XYZ file of C-alpha atoms in Angstrom:
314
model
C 0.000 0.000 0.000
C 1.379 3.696 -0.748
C 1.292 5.873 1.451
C 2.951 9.320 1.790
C 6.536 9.623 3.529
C 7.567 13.178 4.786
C 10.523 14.026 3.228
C 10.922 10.950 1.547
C 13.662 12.470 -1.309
C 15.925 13.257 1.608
C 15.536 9.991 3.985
C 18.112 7.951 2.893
C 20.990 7.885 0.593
C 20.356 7.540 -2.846
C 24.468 7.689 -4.299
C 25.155 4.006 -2.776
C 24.423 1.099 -4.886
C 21.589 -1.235 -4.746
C 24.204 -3.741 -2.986
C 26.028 -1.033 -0.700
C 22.418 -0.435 0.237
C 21.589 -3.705 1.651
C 25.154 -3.963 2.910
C 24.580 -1.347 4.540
C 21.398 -2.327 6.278
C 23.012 -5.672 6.713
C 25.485 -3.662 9.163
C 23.359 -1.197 10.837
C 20.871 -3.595 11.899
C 21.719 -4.424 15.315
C 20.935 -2.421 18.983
C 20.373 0.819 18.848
C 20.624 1.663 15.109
C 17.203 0.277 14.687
C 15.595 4.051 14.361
C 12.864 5.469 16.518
C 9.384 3.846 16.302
C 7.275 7.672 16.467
C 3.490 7.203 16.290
C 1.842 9.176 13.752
C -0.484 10.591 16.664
C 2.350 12.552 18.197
C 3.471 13.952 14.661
C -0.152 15.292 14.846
C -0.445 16.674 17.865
C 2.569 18.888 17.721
C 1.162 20.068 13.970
C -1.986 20.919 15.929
C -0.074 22.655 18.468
C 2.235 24.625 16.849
C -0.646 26.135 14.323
C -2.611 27.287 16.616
C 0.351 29.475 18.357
C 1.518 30.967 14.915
C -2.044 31.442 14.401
C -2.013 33.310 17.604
C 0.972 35.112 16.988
C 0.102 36.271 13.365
C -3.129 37.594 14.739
C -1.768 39.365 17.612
C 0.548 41.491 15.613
C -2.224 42.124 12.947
C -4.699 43.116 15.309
C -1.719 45.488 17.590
C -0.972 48.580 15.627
C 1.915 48.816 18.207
C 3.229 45.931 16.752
C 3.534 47.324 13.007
C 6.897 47.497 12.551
C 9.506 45.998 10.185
C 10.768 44.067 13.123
C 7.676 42.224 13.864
C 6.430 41.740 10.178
C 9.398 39.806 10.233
C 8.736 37.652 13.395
C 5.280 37.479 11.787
C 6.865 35.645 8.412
C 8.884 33.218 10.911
C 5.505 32.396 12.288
C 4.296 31.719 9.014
C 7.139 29.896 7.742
C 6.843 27.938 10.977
C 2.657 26.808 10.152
C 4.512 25.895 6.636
C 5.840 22.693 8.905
C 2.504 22.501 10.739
C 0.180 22.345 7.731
C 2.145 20.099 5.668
C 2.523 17.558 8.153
C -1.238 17.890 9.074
C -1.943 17.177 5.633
C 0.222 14.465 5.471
C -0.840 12.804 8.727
C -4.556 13.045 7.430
C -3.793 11.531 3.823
C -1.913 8.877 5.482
C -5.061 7.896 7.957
C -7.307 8.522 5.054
C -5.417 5.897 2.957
C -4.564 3.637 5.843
C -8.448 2.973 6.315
C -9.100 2.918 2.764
C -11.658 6.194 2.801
C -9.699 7.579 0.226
C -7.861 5.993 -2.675
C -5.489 7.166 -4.864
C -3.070 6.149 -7.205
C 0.448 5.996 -6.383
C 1.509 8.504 -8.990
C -0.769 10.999 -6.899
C 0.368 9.773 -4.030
C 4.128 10.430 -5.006
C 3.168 13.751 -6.445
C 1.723 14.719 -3.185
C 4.653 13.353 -1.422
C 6.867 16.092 -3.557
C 4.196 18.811 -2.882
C 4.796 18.052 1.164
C 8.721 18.055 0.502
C 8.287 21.286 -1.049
C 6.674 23.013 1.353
C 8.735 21.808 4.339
C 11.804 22.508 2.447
C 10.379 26.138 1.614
C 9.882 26.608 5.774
C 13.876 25.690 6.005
C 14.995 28.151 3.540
C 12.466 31.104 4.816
C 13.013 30.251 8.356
C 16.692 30.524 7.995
C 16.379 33.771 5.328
C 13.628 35.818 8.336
C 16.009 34.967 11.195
C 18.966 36.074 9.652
C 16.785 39.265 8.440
C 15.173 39.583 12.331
C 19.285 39.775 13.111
C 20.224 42.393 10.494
C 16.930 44.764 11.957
C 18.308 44.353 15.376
C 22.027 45.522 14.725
C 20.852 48.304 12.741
C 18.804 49.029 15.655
C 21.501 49.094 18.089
C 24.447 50.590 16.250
C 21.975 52.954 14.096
C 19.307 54.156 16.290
C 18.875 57.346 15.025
C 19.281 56.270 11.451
C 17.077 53.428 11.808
C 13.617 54.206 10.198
C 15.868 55.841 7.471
C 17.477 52.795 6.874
C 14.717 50.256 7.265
C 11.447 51.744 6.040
C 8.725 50.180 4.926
C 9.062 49.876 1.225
C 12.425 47.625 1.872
C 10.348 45.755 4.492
C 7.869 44.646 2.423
C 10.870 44.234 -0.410
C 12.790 42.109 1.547
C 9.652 39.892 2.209
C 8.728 39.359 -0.697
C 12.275 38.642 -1.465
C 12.298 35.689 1.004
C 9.327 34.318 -0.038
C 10.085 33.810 -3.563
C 13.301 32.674 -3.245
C 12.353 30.101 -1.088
C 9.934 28.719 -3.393
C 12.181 28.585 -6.152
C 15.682 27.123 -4.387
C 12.895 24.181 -2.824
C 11.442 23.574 -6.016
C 14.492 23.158 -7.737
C 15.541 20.851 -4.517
C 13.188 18.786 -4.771
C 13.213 18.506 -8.664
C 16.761 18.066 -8.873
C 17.207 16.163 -5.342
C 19.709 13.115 -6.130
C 22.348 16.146 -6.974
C 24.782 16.609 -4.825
C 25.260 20.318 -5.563
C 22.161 21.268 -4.300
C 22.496 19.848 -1.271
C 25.746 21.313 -0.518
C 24.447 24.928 -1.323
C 21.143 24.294 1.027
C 24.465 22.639 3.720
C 26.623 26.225 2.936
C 23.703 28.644 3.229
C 22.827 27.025 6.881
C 26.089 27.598 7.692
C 26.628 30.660 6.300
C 23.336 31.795 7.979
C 24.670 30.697 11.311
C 28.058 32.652 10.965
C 26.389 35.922 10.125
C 23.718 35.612 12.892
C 26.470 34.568 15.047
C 28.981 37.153 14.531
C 26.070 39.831 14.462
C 25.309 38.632 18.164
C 28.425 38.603 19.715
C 29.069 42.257 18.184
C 25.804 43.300 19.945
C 26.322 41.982 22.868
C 29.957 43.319 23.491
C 28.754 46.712 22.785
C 25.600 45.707 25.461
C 28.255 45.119 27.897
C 30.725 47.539 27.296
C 27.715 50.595 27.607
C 26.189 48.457 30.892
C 30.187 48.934 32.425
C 29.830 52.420 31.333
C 26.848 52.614 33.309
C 27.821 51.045 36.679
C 31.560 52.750 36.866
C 28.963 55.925 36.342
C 26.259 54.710 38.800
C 23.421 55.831 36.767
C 20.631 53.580 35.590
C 20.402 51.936 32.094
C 18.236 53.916 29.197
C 15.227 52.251 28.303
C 16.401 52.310 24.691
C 19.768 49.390 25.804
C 17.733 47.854 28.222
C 14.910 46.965 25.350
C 18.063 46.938 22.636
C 19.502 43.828 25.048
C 16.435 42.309 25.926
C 16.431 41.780 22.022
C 19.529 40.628 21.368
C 18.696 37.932 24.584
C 15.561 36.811 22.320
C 16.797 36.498 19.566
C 19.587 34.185 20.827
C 17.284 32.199 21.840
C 15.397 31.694 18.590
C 18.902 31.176 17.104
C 20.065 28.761 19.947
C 16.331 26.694 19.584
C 16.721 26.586 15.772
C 20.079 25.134 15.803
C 19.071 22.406 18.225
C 16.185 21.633 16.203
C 17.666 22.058 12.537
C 20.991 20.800 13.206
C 20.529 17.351 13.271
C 18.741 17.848 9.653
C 21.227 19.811 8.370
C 24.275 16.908 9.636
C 21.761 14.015 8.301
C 22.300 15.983 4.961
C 26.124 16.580 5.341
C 25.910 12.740 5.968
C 24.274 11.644 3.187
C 26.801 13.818 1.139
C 30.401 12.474 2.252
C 29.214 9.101 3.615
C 26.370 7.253 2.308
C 27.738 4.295 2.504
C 29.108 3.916 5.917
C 26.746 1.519 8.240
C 27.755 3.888 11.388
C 25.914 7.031 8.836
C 23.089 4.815 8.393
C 22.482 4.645 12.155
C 21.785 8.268 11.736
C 19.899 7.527 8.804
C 17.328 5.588 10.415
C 16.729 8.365 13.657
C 15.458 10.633 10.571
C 11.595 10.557 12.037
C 13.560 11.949 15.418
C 14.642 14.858 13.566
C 11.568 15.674 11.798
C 9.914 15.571 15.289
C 12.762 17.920 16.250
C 11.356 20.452 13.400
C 8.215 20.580 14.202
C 9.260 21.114 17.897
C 11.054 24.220 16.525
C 7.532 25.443 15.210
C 6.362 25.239 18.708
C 8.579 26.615 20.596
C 9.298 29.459 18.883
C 5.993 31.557 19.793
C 6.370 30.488 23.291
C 9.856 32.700 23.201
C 7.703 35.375 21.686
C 5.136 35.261 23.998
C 7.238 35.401 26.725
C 9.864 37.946 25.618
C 7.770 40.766 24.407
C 5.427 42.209 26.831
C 3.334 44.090 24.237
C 2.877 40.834 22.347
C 2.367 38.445 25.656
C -0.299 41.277 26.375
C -1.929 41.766 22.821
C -1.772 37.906 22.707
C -3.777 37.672 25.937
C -6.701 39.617 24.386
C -6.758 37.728 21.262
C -7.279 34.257 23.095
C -9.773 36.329 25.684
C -12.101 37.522 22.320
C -11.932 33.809 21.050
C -13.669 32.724 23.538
């Protein structure tokens, strides 16, 4: 029976040989490279979950003029590129139940096309998620090392620009992923622009907060109280840590399963890794969940604003 297979395209190795394939099986067979067993229930709940709270979050900074800045239309794309994971594995949780009880029935050429449809879209989430964060880190230098310059520098139009930007460019770079998937090019540029992504954010960070500290020395040795402008300025830097700390944890075992399947597809001790990939998918969609809690909890105007929008849905 067909049935769909979340990113089936990048689940195993497809450069080893029909023999090295069963070889390699052969070796990775025993204790604990047997994979995780994950039930298909769980992979639903946290899509459930984790739609809802983007849902939440988009809403709140709709409905908060307060919140209409570049800096939150940008959280408010991560949330969407987030609900990206959470609707495609909804629908591909509900196909698979459909076609497990026979309800529905479908021919497997659907069924694979729907299974490249689902690839897409999670792929898409990677490269936008990855693209926003990196933007969210960009808005909060030029915050802190141009505040007067700032609304100058970042208006509006560029906003919306750089949006746009994202969003196309991660449709195209997953379509041609998935349409051009047993390449090993492609993977190595979606492998380079995580790391590259992860460099910038990084080295962004640890320029902000050096100048945080520096100006917080400047203010003890002086004995006068912090500005509300560095206070909120380091409070943002702290969050968005966070979000880059979470996202690592939760992408990064993707990302190596990829490096993996690049430089050693044939090695049994790789195909142990291979076989945790429903583990890291899990991981992903934890990602999607976690991130509006850090939201939530981070930013008092949005913890507030989010407040009344759960309040007026009941």
């Amino acid at each position: 029976m067909s049935t769909l297979d979340p990113l089936r395209l990048l689940r195993e190795p497809w450069n080893a040989s029909e023999g090295n394939q069963s070889n390699i099986t052969a070796g990775a067979s025993g204790g604990w490279c047997q994979g995780l067993d994950i039930p298909n229930e769980l992979f639903l709940a946290l899509g459930l979950v984790s739609l809802v709270e983007n849902l939440l979050v988009v809403a709140a900074i709709l409905k908060n003029r307060n919140l209409h800045s570049p800096t939150y239309y940008f959280i408010c794309c991560l949330a969407v590129s987030d609900m990206l994971v959470s609707i495609s594995n909804l629908a591909e949780m509900l196909f698979m139940l459909l076609l497990e009880h026979g309800v529905l029935v479908m021919r497997p050429s659907i069924v694979r096309h729907m299974d490249n449809v689902i690839d897409m879209l999670i792929c898409s989430s990677v490269v936008s998620s990855l693209s926003f964060l990196g933007v969210i880190a960009v808005d909060r230098y030029i915050t802190i090392f141009y505040a007067l310059r700032y609304h100058s520098i970042m208006t509006l139009q560029r906003a919306v620009v750089t949006m746009a930007s994202i969003w196309l460019a991660s449709t195209v770079s997953s379509t041609i992923l998935i349409t051009y998937y047993q390449s090993n090019t492609i993977l190595l540029c979606l492998i380079s622009f995580f790391l590259f992504m992860l460099v910038l954010m990084l080295v962004l960070y640890i320029h902000m907060f050096a100048l945080a500290r520096h100006h917080l020395h400047s203010i003890s040795s002086q004995q006068k109280p912090p500005t509300a402008h560095r206070s909120g300025s380091l409070k943002g830097a702290v969050t968005l840590t966070i979000l880059l700390g979470v996202f690592f944890i939760c992408w990064g075992p993707f990302f190596f399963h990829l490096i993996l399947i690049v430089t050693c597809p044939t090695n049994p001790f790789c195909a142990c890794f291979f076989s945790y990939f429903n583990l890291f998918l899990i991981l992903i969609i934890c990602n999607s969940v976690i991130d509006p809690l850090i939201y939530a909890f981070r930013s008092q105007e949005l913890r507030r604003t989010l407040r009344e929008v759960v309040m007026c849905s009941w």
